[in-house]
Every structure is written in C-alpha cells, then in structure tokens.
Coordinates of C-alpha atoms in Angstrom, one line a residue:
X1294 CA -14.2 21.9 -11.7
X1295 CA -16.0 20.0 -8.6
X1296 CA -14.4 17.1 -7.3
X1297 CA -16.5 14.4 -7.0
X1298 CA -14.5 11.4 -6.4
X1299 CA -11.5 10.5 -4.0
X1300 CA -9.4 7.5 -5.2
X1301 CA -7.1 5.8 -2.5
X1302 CA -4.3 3.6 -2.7
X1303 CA -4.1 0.6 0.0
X1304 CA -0.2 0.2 0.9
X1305 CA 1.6 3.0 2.0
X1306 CA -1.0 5.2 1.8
X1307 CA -4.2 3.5 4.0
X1308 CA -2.2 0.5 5.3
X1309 CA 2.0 0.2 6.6
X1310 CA 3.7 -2.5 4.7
X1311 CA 7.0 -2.2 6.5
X1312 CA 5.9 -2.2 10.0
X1313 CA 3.9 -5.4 9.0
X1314 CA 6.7 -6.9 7.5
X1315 CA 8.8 -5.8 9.9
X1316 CA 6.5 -7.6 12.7
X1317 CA 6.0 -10.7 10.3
X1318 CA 9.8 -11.1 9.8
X1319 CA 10.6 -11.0 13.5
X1320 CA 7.9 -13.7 14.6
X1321 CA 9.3 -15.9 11.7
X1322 CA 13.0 -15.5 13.1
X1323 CA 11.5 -16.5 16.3
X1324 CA 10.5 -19.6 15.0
X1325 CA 13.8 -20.9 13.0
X1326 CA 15.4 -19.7 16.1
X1327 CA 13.4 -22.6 17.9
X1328 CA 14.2 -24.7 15.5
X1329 CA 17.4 -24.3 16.0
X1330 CA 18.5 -21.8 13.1
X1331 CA 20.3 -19.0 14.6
X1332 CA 20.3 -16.1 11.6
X1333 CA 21.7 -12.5 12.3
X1334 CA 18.5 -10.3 12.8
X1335 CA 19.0 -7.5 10.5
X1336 CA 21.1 -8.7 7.9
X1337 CA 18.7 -11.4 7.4
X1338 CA 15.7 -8.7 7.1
X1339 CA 17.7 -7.0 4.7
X1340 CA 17.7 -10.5 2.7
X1341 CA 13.9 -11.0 2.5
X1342 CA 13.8 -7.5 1.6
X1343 CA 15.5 -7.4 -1.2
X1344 CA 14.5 -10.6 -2.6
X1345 CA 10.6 -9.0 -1.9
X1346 CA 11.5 -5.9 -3.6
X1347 CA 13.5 -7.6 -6.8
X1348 CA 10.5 -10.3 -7.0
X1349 CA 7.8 -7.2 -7.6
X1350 CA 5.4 -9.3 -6.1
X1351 CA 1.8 -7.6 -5.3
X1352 CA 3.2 -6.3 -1.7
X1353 CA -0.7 -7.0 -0.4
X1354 CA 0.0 -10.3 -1.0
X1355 CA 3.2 -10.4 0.9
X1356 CA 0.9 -10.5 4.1
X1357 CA -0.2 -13.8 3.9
X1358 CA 3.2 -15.3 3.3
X1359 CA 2.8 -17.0 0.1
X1360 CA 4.3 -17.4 -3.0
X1361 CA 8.0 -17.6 -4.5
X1362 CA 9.3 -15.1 -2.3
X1363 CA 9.2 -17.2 0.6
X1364 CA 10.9 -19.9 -1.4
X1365 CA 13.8 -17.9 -2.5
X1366 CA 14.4 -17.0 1.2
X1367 CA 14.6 -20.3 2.6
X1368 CA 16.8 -21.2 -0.2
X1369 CA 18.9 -17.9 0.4
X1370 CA 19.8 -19.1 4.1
X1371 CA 19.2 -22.9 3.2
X1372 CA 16.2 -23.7 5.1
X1373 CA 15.3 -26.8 3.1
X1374 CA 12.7 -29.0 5.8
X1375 CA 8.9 -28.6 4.8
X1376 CA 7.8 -28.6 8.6
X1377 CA 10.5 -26.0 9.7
X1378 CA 9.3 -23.8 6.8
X1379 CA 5.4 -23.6 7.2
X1380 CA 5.7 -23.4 11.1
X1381 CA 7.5 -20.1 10.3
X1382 CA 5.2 -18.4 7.4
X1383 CA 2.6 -19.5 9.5
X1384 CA 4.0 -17.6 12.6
X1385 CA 4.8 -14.6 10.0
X1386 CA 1.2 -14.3 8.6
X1387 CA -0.2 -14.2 11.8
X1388 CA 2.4 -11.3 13.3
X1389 CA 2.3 -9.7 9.7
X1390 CA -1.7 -9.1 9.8
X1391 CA -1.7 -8.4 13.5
X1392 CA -0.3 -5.0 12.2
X1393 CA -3.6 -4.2 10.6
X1394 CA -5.8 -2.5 13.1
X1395 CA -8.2 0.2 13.0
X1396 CA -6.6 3.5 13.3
X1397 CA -9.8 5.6 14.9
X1398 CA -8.6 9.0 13.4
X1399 CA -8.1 7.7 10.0
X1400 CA -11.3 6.1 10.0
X1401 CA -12.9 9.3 11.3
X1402 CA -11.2 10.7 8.6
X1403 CA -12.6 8.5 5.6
X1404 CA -15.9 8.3 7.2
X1405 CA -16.4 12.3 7.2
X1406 CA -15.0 11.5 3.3
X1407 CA -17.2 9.1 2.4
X1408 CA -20.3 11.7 3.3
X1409 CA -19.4 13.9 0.8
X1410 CA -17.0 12.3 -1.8
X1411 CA -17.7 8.7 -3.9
X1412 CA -14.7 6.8 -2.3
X1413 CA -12.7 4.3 -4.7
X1414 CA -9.7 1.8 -3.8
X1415 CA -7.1 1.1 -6.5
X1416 CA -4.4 -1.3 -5.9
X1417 CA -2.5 -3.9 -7.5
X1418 CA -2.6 -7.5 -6.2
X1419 CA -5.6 -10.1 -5.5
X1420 CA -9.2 -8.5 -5.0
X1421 CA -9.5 -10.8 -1.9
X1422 CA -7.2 -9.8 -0.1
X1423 CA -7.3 -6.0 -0.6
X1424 CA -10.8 -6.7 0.9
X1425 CA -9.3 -8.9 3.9
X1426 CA -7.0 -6.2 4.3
X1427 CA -9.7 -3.0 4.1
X1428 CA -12.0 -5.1 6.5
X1429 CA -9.1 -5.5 9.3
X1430 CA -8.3 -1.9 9.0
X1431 CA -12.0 -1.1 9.5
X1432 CA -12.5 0.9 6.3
X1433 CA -14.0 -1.2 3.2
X1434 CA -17.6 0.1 3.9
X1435 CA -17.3 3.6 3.6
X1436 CA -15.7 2.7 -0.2
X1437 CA -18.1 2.0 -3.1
X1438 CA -15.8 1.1 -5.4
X1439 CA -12.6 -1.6 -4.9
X1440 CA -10.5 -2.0 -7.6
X1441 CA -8.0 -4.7 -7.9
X1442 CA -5.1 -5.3 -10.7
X1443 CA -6.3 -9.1 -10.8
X1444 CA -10.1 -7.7 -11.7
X1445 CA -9.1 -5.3 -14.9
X1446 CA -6.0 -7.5 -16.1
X1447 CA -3.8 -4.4 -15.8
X1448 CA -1.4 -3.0 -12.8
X1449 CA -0.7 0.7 -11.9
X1450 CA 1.1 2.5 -13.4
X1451 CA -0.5 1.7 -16.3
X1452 CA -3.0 4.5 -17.1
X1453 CA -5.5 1.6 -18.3
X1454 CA -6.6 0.6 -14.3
X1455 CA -7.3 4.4 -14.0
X1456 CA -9.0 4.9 -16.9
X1457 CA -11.5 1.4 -15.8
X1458 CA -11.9 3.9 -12.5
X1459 CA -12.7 7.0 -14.3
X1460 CA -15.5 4.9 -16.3
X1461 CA -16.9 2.8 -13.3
X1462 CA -17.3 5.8 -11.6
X1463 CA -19.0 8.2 -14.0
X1464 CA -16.4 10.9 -13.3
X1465 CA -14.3 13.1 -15.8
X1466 CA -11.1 12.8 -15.0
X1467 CA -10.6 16.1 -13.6
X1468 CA -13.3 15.5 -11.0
X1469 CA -11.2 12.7 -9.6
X1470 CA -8.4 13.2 -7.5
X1471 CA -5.6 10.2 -7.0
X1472 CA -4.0 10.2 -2.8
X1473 CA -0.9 7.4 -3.0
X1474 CA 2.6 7.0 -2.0
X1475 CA 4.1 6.1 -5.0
X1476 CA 5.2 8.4 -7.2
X1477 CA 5.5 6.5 -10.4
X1478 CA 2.7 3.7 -9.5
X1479 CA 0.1 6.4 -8.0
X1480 CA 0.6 9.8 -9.9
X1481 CA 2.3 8.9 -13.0
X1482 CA -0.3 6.8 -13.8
X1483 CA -3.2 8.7 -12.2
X1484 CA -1.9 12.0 -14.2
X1485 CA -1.5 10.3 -17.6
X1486 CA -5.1 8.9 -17.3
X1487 CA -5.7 12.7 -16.2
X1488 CA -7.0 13.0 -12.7
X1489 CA -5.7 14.7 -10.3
X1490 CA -3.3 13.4 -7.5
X1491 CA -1.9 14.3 -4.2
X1492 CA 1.7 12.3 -3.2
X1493 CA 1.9 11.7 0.5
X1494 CA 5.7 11.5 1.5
X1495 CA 6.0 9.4 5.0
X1496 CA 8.8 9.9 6.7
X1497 CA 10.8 6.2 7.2
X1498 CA 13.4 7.5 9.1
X1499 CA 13.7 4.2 11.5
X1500 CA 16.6 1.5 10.9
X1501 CA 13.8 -1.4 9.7
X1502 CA 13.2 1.3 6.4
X1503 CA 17.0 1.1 5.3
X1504 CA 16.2 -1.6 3.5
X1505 CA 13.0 -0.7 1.2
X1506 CA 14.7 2.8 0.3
X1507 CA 15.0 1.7 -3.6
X1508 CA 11.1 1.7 -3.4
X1509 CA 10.4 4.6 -0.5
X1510 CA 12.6 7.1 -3.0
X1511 CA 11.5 6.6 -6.3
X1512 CA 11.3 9.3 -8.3
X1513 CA 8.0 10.2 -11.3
X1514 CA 7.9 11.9 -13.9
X1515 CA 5.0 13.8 -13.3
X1516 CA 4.4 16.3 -10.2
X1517 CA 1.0 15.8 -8.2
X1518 CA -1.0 19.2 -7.4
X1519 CA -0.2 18.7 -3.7
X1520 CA 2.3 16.6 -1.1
X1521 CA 1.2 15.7 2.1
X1522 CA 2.1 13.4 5.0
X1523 CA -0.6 11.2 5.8
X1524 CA -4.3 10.9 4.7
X1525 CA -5.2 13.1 8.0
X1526 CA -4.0 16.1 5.9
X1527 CA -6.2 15.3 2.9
X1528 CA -9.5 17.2 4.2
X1529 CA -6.9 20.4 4.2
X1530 CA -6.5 19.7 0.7
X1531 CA -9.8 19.3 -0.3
X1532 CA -10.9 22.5 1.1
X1533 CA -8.0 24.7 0.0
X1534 CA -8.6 23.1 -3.8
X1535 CA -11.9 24.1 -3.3
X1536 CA -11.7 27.8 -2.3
X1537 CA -8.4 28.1 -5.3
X1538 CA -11.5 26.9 -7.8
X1539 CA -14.2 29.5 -5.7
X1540 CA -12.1 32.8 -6.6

C-alpha cells in the first residue's frame, strides 16, 4: 500500500495557536491598561480563554480578532466604549499574527515532503485566512491542495471533509495518511473516512497552556498508527511505514 498523499492540519500541528494568543492577549492588556483599565494578567487570560474555547469558534479565525468572542470579553470585564475596544483588537491582531513566522526547519521539512508526496491542508475555519496564515508561515506553495470547512460546508470531525480530500486528490484512502493534533477533530474523523493518521502530542507544559487543557487533552476514539511530537518527526514515519510494508 504506497502512500501517496500527506494531509496536514493548520493549528497545532503547522501553526501555534496558544503562543499567538498568548502574544495577542498581552498587547491587548497593554492597551486597556493605557486606557486606564487595570485587569489581573492571568486571570483575565484565563477569561478569554474560556469564553474562546466554549464559543467553538474556527480558532484560525481567532487571529484576526473578530467575531462574538471579542464581544463577550469586553462584556465579561465591562469594556463597553467602541474606541477603547478596537484600539485593543487592533493591537491584539497585530501581536497575534506577529507569531506566525517561517520556521526554516519545518519548511525544510515540508519542502523535502512536497518532492515526493501530494501535500493537502485540511482545516476548519475561512479559506482566506488559512491562506493568510500558510503564506506568513512560508508554506502554502509546497501544498496543492487547501481545504477549508467554509469551501465543502462541512467541519472535521466529520468524515464528509475527508472523504471531499480523498476524492480531490485521486487517492484511496489507505494511500493517504492524516498528521494533526487533535485527536477527535484529526483522527477520528481521518480514520472513519479511512486514511491513515499520525497524532502529534506537544508538550504545553508552560503556565499560559493551563488554560486550553479541556482542548490540549481530549481524548478519540480511534488510535492513529503512530504518535509523534512535531512534524520534524514525520519523515521518520514515513520511512519506517515504508520498510514495515517492504518485508
């Protein structure tokens, strides 16, 4: 069974949603502060991360600092003045996207991919901005195929977005393998639709993580063929796969 297609995830798995957060939260804090609101650091993070979490709103789209997440925030710690609010989403989007930088060995790593392997992106959230996001971290040419919850009118993990992939890319299922973070969202899904996955399992062990740990721990219900840190291991993966199917 050759693999002939590698199928990505974009948060957690290509992109860091709690460090951009995390930088997001504390330029907007800077700017209430100015405005005179004086909020307790962490207790307020652990606010807007909860409300994010309990909202289930696309987390891409939590970058850009829009939509009624931000509104039940400001009404959380009674922020009510227009100006006082757009200065500070403004100041979050700006530190929140300043996170997203090329990472040279990852790219290395996707690009050596990208030789052998058709590359696809599946994520939930608007097909703009997984783009914007894929350009910043310097990656979205060495994918031919991007595919957005908003485009197919389903979110993972509904096996219906990965059977779409398997179809756009020509594959049986079982030459596609799934790489994500979540283990419900990424291989549940992936595994019902009947590709095959790999889970990598960051370690958050720094105080700013406390907060997204109903998310960082979920549990499937399904077991991916291999667990792994970070994408950097997934060549390792690939060729061990490949000599297990040579014998």
């Amino acid at each position: 069974m050759n693999i002939k297609a590698l199928c990505f995830d974009l948060d957690g798995t290509l992109m860091n949603l709690v460090e951009g957060v995390w930088l997001g939260f504390n330029a907007l804090l800077m700017q209430l502060k100015e405005a005179g609101v004086s909020l307790d650091a962490y207790t307020a993070y652990e606010t807007f991360v909860y409300i994010l979490l309990k909202s289930r709103i696309p987390h891409q789209d939590i970058y850009l600092g829009e939509g009624a997440h931000f509104d039940s925030f400001f009404r959380e710690i009674g922020i009510v003045n227009e100006k006082i609010r757009e200065v500070a989403i403004k100041a979050y989007r700006e530190a929140a996207l300043s996170a997203l930088q090329p990472n040279p060995s990852v790219i290395n790593v996707i690009k050596n991919l990208s030789r052998r392997y058709v590359l696809a992106l599946i994520a939930n959230g608007r097909r703009d901005r997984i783009k914007l996001y894929m350009t910043k971290l310097g990656l979205l040419s060495y994918f031919s195929t991007i595919v957005s919850s908003d485009e197919v009118g389903y979110e993972k993990p509904s096996p219906m977005i990965y059977e779409y992939v398997i179809e756009k890319l020509g594959c049986k299922p079982y030459e596609i393998i799934m790489i994500g973070d979540d283990p419900i969202s990424d291989i549940d899904g992936a595994n019902m639709a009947g590709m095959r996955t790999v889970l990598i399992r960051r370690s958050y062990d720094l105080e700013v993580s406390r907060p997204w740990r109903p998310l960082l721990e979920r549990r499937g219900k399904t077991k991916p063929m291999e667990v792994i840190k970070n994408v950097m291991e997934v060549p390792r993966v690939l060729r061990e796969t490949l000599r297990k199917e040579e014998r």
